[in-house]
Coordinates of C-alpha atoms and ligand atoms in Angstrom, one line a residue:
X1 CA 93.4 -205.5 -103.3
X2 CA 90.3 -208.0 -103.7
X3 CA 90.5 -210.8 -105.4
X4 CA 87.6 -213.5 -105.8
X5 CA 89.4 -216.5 -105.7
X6 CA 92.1 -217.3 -102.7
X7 CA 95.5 -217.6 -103.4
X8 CA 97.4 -221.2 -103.3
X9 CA 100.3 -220.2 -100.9
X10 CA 101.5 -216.9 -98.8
X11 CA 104.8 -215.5 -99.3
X12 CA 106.2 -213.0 -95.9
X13 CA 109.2 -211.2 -96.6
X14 CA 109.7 -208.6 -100.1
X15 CA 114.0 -208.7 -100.1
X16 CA 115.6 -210.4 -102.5
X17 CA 115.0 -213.7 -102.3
X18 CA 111.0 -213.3 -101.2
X19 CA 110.6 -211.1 -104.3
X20 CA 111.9 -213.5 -107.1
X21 CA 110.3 -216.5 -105.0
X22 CA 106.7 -214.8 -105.6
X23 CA 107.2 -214.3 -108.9
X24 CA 109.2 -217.6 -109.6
X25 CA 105.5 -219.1 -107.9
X26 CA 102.8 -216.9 -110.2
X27 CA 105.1 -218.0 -112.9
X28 CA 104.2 -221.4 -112.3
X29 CA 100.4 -221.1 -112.9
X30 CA 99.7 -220.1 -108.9
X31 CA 97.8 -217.4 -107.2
X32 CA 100.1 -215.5 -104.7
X33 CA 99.6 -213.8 -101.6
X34 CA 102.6 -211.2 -100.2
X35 CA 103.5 -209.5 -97.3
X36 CA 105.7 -207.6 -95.9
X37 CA 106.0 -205.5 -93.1
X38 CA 105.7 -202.1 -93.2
X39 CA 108.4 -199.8 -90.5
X40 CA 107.0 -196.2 -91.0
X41 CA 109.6 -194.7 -92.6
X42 CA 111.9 -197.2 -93.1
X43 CA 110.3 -199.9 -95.2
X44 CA 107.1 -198.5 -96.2
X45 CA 106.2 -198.9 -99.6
X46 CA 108.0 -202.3 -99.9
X47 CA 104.7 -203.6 -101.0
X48 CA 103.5 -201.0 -103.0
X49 CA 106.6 -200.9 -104.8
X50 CA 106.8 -204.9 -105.7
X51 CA 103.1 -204.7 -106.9
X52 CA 104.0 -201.4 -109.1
X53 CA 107.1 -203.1 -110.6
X54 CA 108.1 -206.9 -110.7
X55 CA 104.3 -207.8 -109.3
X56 CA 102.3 -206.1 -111.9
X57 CA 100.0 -207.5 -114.1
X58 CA 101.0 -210.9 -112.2
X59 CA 98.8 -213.6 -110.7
X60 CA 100.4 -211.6 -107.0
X61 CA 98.1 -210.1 -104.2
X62 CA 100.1 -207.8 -101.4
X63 CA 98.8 -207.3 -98.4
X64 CA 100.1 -204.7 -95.8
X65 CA 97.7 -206.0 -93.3
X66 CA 98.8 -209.6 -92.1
X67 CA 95.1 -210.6 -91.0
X68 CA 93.7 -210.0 -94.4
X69 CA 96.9 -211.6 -96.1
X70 CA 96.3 -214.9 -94.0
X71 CA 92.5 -214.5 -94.8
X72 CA 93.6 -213.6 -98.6
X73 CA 94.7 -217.9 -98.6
X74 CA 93.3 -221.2 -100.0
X75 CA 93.2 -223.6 -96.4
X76 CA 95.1 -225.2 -95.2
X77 CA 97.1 -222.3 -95.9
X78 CA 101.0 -222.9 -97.0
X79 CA 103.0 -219.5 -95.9
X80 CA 106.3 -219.0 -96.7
X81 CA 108.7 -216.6 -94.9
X82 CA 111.9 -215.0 -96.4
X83 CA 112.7 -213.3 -93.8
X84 CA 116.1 -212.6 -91.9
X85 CA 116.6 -215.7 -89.6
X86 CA 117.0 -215.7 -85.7
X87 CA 114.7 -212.9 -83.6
X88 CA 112.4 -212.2 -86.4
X89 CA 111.4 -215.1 -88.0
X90 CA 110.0 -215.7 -84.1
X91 CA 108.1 -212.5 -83.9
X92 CA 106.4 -213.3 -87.0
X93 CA 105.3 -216.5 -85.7
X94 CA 104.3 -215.5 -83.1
X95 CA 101.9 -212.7 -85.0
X96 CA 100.9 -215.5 -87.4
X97 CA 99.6 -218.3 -84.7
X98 CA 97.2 -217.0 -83.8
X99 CA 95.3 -216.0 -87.2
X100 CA 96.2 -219.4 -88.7
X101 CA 93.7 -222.5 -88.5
X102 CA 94.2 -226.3 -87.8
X103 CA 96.3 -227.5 -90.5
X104 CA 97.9 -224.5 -91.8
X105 CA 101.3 -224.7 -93.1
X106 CA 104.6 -222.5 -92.1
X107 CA 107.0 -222.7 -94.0
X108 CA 110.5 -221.3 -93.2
X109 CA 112.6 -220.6 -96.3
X110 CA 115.4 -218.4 -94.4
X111 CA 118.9 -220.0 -93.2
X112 CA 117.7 -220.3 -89.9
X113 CA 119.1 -222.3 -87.4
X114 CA 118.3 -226.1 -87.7
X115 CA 118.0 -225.6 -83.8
X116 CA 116.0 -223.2 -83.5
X117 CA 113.4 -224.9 -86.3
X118 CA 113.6 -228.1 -83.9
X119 CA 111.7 -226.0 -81.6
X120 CA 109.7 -224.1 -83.9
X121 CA 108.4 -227.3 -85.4
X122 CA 107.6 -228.8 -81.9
X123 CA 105.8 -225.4 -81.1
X124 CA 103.5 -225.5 -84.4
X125 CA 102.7 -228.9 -83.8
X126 CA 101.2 -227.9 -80.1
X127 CA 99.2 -225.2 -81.5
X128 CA 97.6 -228.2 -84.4
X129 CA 99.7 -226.4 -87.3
X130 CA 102.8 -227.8 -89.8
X131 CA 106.1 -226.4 -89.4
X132 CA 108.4 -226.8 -92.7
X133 CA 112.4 -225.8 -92.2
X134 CA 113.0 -225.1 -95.9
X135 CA 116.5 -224.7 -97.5
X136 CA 116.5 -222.6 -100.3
X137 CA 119.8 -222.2 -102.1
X138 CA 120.0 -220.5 -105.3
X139 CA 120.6 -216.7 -104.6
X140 CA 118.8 -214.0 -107.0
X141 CA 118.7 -216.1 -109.8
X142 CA 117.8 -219.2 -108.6
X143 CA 114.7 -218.0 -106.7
X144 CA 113.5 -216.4 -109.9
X145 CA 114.1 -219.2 -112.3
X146 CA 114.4 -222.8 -110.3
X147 CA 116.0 -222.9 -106.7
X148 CA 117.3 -226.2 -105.0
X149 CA 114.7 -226.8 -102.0
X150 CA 115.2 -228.5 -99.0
X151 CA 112.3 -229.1 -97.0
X152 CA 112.0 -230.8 -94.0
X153 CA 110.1 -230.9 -90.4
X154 CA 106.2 -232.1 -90.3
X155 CA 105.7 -234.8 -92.6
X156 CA 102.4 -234.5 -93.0
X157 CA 102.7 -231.0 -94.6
X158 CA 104.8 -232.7 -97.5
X159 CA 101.8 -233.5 -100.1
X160 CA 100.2 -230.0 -99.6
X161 CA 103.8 -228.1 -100.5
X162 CA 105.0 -230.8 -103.0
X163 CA 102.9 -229.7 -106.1
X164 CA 104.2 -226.1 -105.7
X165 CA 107.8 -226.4 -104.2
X166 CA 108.6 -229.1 -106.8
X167 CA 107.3 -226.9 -109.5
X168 CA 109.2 -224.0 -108.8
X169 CA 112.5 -226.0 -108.2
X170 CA 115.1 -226.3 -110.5
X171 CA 115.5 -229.4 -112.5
X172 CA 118.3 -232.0 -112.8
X173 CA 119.3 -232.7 -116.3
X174 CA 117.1 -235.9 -116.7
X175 CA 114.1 -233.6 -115.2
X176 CA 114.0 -234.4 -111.5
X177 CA 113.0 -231.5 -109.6
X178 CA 115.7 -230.5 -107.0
X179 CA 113.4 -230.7 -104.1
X180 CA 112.5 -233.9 -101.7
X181 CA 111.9 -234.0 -98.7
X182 CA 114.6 -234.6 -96.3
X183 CA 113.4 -235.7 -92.8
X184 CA 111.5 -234.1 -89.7
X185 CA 112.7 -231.6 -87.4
X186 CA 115.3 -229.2 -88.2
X187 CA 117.2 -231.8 -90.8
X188 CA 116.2 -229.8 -93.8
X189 CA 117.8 -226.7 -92.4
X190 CA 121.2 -228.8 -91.4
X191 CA 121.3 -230.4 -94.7
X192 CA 121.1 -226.8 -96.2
X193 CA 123.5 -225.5 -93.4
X194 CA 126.2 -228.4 -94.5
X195 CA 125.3 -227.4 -98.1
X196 CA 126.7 -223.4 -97.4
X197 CA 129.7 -224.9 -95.7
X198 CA 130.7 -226.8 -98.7
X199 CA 129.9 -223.7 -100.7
X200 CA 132.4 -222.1 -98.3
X201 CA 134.5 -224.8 -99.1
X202 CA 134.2 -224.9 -102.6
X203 CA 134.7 -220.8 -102.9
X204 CA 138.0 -221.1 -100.9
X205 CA 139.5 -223.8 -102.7
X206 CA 138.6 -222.0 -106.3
X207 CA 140.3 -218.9 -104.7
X208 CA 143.4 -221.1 -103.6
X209 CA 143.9 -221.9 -107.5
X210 CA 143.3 -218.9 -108.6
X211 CA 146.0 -217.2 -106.1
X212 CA 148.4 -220.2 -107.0
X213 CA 148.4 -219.9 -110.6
X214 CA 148.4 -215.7 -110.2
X215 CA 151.4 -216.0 -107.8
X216 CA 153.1 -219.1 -108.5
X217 CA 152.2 -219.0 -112.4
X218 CA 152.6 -214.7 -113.3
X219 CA 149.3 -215.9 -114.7
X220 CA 147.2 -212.6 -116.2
X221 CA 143.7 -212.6 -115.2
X222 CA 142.4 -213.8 -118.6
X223 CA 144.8 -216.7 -118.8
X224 CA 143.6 -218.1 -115.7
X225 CA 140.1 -217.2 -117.0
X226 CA 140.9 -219.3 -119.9
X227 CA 141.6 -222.2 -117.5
X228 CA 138.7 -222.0 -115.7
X229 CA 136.8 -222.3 -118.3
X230 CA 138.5 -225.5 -119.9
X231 CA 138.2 -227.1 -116.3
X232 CA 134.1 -225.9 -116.3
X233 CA 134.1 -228.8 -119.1
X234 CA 135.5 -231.8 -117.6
X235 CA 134.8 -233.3 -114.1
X236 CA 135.1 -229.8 -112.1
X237 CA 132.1 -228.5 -114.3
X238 CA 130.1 -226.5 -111.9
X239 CA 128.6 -223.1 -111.1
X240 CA 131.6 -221.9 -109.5
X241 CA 133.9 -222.6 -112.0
X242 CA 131.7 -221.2 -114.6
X243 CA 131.3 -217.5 -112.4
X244 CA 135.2 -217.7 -111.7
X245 CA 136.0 -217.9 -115.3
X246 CA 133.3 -214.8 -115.9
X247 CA 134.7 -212.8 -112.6
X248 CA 138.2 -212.8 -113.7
X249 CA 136.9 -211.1 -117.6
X250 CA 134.5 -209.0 -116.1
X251 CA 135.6 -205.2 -116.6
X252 CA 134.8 -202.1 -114.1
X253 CA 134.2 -199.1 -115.6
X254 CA 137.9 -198.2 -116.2
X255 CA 137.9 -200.6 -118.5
X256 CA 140.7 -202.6 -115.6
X257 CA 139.5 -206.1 -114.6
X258 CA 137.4 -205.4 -111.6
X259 CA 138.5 -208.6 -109.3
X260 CA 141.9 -206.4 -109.2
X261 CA 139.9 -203.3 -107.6
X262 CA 138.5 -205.7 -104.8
X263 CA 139.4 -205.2 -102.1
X264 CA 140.5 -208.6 -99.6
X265 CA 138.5 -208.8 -96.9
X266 CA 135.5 -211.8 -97.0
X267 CA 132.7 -211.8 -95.4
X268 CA 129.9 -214.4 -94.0
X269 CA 126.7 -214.9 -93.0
X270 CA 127.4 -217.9 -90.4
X271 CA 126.4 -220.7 -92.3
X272 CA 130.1 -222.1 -92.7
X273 CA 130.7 -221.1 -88.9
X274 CA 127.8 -223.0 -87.8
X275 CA 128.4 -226.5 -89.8
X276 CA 131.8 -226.2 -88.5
X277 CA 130.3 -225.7 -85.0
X278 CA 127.7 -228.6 -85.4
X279 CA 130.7 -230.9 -86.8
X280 CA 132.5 -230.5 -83.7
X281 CA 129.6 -230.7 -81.7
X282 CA 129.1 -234.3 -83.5
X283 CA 132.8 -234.9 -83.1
X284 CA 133.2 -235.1 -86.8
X285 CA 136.2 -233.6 -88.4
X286 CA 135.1 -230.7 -90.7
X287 CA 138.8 -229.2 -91.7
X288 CA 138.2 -228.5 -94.7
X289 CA 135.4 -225.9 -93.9
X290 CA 136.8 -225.0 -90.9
X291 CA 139.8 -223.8 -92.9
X292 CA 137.8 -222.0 -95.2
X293 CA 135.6 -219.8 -92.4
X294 CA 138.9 -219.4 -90.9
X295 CA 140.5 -218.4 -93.7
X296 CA 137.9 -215.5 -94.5
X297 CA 138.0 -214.4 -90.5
X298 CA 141.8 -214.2 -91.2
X299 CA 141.0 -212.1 -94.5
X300 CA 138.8 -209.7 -93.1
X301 CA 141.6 -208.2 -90.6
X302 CA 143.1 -206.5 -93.1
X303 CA 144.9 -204.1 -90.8
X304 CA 146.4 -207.0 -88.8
X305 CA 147.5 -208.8 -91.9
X306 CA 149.4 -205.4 -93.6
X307 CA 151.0 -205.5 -90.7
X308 CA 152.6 -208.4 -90.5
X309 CA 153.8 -208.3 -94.3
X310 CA 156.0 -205.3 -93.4
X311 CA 157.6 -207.2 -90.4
X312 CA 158.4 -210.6 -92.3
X313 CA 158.3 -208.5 -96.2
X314 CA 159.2 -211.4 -99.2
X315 CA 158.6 -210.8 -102.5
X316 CA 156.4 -213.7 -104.0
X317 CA 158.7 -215.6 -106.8
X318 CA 157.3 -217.6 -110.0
X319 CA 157.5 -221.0 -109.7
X320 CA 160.2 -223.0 -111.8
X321 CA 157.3 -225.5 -112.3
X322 CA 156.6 -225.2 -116.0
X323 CA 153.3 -223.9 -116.3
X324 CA 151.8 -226.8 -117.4
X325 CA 152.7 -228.7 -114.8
X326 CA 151.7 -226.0 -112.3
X327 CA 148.4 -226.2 -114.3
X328 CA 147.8 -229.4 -114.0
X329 CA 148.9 -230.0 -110.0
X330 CA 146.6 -227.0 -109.4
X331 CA 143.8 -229.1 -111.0
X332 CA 144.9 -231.9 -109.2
X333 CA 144.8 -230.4 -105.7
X334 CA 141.2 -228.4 -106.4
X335 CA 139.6 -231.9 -107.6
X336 CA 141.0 -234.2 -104.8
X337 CA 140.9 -231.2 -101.8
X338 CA 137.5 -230.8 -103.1
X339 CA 136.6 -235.0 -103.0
X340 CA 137.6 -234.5 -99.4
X341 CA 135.4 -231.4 -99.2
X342 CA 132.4 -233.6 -100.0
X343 CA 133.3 -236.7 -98.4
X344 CA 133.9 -234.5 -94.8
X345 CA 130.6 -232.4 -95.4
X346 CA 128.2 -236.2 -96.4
X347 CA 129.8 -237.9 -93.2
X348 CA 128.3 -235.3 -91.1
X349 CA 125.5 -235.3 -92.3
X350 CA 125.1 -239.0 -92.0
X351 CA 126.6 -239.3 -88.4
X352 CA 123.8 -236.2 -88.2
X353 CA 121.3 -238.4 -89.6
X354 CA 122.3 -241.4 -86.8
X355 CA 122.4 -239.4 -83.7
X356 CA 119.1 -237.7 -84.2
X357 CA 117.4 -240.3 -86.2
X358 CA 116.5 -238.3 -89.4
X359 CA 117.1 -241.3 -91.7
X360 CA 118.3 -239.0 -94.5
X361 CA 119.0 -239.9 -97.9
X362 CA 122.6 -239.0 -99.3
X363 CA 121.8 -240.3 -102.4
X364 CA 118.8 -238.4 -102.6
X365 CA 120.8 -234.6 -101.3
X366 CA 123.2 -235.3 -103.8
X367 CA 120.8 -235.3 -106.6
X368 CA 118.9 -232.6 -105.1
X369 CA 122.4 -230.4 -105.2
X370 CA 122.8 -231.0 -108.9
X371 CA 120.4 -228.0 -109.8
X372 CA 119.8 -224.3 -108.9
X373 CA 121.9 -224.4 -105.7
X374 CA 125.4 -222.5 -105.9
X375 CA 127.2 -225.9 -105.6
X376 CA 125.8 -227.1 -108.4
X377 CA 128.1 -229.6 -110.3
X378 CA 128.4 -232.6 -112.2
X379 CA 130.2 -234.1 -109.5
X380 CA 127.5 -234.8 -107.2
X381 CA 126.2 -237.3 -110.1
X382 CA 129.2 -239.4 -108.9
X383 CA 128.7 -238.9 -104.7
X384 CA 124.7 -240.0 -105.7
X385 CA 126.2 -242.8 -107.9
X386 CA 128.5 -244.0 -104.6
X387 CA 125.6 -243.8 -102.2
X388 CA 123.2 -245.7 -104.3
X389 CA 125.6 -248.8 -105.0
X390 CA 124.8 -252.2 -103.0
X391 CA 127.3 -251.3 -100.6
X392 CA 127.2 -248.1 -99.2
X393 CA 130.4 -246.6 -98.4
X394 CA 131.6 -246.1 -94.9
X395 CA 133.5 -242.8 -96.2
X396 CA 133.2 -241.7 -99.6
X397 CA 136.9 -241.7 -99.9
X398 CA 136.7 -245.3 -99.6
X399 CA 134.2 -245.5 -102.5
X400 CA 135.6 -247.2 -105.6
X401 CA 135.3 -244.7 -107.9
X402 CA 136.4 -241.8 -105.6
X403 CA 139.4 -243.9 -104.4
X404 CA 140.8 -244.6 -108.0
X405 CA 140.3 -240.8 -108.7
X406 CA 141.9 -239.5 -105.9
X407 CA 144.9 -242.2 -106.3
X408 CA 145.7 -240.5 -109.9
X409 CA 145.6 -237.1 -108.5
X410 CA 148.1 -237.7 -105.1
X411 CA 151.0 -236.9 -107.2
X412 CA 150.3 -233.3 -108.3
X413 CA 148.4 -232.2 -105.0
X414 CA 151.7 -233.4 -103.3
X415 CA 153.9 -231.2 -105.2
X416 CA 151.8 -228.2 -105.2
X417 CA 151.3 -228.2 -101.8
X418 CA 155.1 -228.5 -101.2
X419 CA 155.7 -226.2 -103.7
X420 CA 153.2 -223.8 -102.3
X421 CA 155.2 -223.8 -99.5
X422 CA 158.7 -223.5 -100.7
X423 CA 157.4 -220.1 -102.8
X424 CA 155.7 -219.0 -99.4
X425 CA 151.9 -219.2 -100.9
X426 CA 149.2 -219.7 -98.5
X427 CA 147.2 -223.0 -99.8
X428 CA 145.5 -223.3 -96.3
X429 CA 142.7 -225.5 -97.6
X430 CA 144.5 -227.7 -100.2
X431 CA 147.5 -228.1 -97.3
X432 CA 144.1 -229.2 -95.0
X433 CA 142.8 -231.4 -97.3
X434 CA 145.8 -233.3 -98.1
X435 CA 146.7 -233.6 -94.5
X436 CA 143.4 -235.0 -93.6
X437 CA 144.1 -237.7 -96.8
X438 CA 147.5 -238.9 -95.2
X439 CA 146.2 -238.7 -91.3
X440 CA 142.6 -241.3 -92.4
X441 CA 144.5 -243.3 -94.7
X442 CA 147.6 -243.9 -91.7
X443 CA 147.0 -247.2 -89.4
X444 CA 148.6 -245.8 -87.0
X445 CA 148.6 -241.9 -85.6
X446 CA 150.6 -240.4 -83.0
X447 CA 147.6 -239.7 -80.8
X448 CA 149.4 -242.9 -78.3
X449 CA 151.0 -239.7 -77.6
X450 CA 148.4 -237.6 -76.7
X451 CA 146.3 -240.4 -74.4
X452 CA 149.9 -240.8 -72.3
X453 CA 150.5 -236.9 -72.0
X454 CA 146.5 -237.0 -71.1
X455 CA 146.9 -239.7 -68.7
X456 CA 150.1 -238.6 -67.5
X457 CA 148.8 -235.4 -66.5
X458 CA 145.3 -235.9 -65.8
X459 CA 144.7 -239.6 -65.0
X460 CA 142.3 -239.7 -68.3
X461 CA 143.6 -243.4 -68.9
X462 CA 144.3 -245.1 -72.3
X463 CA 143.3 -248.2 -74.0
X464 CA 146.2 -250.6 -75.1
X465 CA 147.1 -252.1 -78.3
X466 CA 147.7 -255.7 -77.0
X467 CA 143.8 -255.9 -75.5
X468 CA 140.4 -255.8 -76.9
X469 CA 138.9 -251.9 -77.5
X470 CA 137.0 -250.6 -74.4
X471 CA 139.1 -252.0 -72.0
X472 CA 140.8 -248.4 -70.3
X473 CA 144.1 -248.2 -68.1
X474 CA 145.7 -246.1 -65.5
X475 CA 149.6 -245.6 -65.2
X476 CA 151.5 -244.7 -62.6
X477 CA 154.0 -242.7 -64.6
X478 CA 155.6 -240.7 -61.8
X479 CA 155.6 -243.5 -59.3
X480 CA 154.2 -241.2 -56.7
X481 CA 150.6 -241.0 -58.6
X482 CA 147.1 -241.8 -57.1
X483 CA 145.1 -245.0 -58.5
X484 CA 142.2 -243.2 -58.6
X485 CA 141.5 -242.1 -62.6
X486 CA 139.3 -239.6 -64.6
X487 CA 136.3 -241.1 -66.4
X488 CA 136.5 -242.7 -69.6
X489 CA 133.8 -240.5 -72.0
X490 CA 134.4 -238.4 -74.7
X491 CA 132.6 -235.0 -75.3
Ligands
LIG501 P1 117.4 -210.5 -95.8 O1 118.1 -211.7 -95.1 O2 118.1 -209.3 -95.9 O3 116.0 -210.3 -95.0 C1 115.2 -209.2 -95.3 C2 113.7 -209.5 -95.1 O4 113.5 -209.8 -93.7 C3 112.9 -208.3 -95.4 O5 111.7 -208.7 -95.9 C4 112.7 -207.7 -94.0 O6 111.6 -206.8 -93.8 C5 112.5 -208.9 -93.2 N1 112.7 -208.7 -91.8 C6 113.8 -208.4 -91.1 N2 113.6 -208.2 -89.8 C7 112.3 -208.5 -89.6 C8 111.5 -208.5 -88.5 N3 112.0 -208.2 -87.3 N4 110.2 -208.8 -88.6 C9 109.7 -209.0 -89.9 N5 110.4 -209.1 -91.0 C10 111.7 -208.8 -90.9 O7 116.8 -210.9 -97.2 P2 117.2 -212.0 -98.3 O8 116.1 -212.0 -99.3 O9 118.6 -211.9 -98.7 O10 117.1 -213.4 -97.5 C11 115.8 -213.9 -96.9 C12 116.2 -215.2 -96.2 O11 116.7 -216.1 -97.1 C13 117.3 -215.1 -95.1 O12 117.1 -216.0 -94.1 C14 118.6 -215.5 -95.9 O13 119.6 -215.9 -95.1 C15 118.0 -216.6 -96.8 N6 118.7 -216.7 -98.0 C16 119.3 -215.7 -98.7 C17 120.0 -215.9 -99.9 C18 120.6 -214.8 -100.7 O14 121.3 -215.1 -101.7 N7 120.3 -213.5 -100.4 C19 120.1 -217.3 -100.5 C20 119.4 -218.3 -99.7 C21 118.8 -218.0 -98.5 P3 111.8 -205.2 -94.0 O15 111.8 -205.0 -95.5 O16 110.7 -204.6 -93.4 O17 113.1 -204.9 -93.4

């Protein structure tokens, strides 16, 4: 496969996401390199085949050999792998090292960990090469027509990967491409991995609405689809919504709705698991998520689940909510447990940004969520709008806008969830949401409880209400108690 002139960037990894990438890139105006590997027997042919179908008669070179694809590359070279994270997107680094010169450019495009790019980016940098931890959220589509990119790691690798990452991004409706860099080390791969958990989010809360107004509602499929697709034209517009309204018409081959024929069990990848892992690890509350990976956990033990419907059977009764109403408080409780969604997944991020010094833009992520990615909505105008204002809000709850939107929509998330509950309808995440509303907007919280059980028991100590914060104290609540106490941190 000769070609006289070398190709402006290397692409390792033919699946999905590799394959539309390449093309999305020599649709763009740029020469392309591709690899993959080849497994005798397993995968070979993976090249062969992309350069015989999609490839063909496109500005794409595939190499089998990875020597002559690194030679096959303009310096410094920019290579991009989609490749499965974890173990292998290691091996490959460690075949590519040692072929690459100073300056080259990796660039990991996978959902790896942001962890494990923290090291990786250290590691380049030893060996005198760039290491870019790349987000790329989009799926199928969006790699092929405009993904949402979020690069970060070496800084320095920014103006060589700009012209062609910001090219092949999606665009925001006023033209910004949806790709900025976000910060060194592994940020750009947390900011992606807070980015899936909100997607995790957003999914279980769409699936929440659509099981109350089925249950609660006798809705039919395309009734609800009709909803759907009202709301995908006020201030819930977004992707989901859209595919939601499109699931719930689409027909199988029966001619029966197929979302009826699927069967109940989610799965995941571990994005959602590890924000919620990294939230705790912050000491940030992340219910909302943490709901929602639960939730699909809970889903996926199908076995468990018929079992306990047969010992506590109840037949699931319509709602004497007029439907309207039960319309409308559905709305109500998607919107604001969604506001919460967002305001949960930017505060991590930003408490993120402070403990590890990333300086990240919210603004900035926001805008760069508004295109190609699978939370794309016209939401995250407003979260952009709140971070840019003079004063930056503490929580985006507290935000102006956000507070007035969420005060109009208490009353109906209120009585769905309670009505949820009285008709026996699991609204795990709106339930979450709305108990993480009352427990940050409540002065006062029974955890006084908690820090006199904790001292009580293990001499943890407590501060006091009537002195300054910081001062801790010991109580002798038995009488027959040791002064000596725990210590005072929090992990
Ligand atoms: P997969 O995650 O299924 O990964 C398949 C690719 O990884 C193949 O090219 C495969 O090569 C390669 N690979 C697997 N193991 C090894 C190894 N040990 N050494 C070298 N190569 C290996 O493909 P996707 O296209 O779905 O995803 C690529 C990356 O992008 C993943 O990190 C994924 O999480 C992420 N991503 C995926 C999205 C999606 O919607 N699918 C969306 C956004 C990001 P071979 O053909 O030889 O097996």
């Amino acid at each position: 496969m000769e070609n006289q002139r070398k190709s402006d960037y290397g692409l390792i990894g033919l699946a999905v996401m590799g394959e539309n990438l390449a093309l999305n890139i020599a649709n763009h105006g740029w020469q392309v390199s591709v690899y993959n590997r080849t497994v005798p027997g397993i995968e070979e042919g993976v090249v062969q085949r992309f350069m015989e179908g999609p490839a063909k008669n496109k500005n794409i070179c595939g190499y089998t050999d990875l020597k002559d694809f690194v030679l096959s590359i303009e310096r410094p070279r920019k290579i991009m792998m989609m490749i499965r994270a974890g173990k292998p997107v290691d091996s490959v680094i460690n075949e590519l090292f040692p072929l690459l010169s100073p300056g080259d450019i990796i660039i990991d495009g996978g959902n790896s960990n942001y962890e494990d790019t923290n090291r990786r980016v250290v590691k380049a940098e030893e060996q005198g090469l760039l290491f870019v931890g790349s987000g790329v959220s989009g799926g199928e589509e969006g790699a092929l027509h405009g993904p949402s990119i979020m690069p970060g790691g070496s800084e320095g690798a920014w103006q060589h990967v700009k012209p062609i990452l910001q090219s092949i991004a999606a665009k925001a409706e006023d033209g910004t491409p949806c790709c900025q860099w976000v910060g060194p080390q592994g940020s750009g791969h947390f900011v992606k991995m807070i980015h899936n958990g909100i997607e995790y989010g957003d999914m279980q809360l769409i699936s929440e609405a659509y099981w109350v107004m089925k249950n609660m509602g006798g809705m039919t499929n395309e009734e609800m689809a009709d909803v759907f697709d009202e709301w995908n034209h006020g201030k819930l517009q977004s992707y989901l919504i859209e595919i939601t309204a499109k699931i719930l018409r689409h027909k199988d081959k029966d001619g029966q709705v197929l979302i009826d024929h699927i069967l109940d069990a989610a799965g995941q990848k571990g994005t959602g698991k590890w924000s919620v892992i990294n939230a705790m690890n912050l000491g940030m509350p992340l219910g909302l998520i943490g709901s929602a990976v639960f939730e699909r956990s809970l889903s996926s033990d199908k076995q468990t689940r018929v079992a306990a419907a047969k010992l506590f059977p109840r037949t699931v009764r319509k709602s004497d909510l007029p439907r309207k109403t039960l319309i409308d408080h559905t709305f109500a409780s998607l919107y604001a447990s969604k506001l919460v969604s967002y305001a949960q997944g930017f505060s991590v991020l930003q408490k993120a940004s402070d403990e590890f010094n990333w300086n990240l833009d919210m603004g900035s992520i926001a805008r760069m969520w508004r295109g190609g990615c699978i939370i794309r909505s016209v939401f995250l105008n407003d979260i952009a709008s709140a971070y840019e204002a003079d004063e930056k809000p503490r929580q985006l709850l507290l935000a102006p806008y956000f507070a007035k939107e969420i005060g109009q929509l208490l009353n109906g998330w209120n009585s769905l969830v309670a009505n949820a509950a009285i008709e026996c309808v699991p609204v795990p995440a709106f339930s979450s949401a709305l108990n993480y509303f009352y427990s940050l907007t409540s002065e006062n919280l029974p955890a006084n409880m908690i820090q006199a059980q904790r001292d009580f028991f293990g001499a943890h100590t407590f501060e006091r209400k009537d002195q300054e914060r910081g001062k801790f104290f010991h109580e002798d609540w038995t009488g027959h108690g040791g002064a000596t106490q725990s210590g005072t941190y929090n992990v």
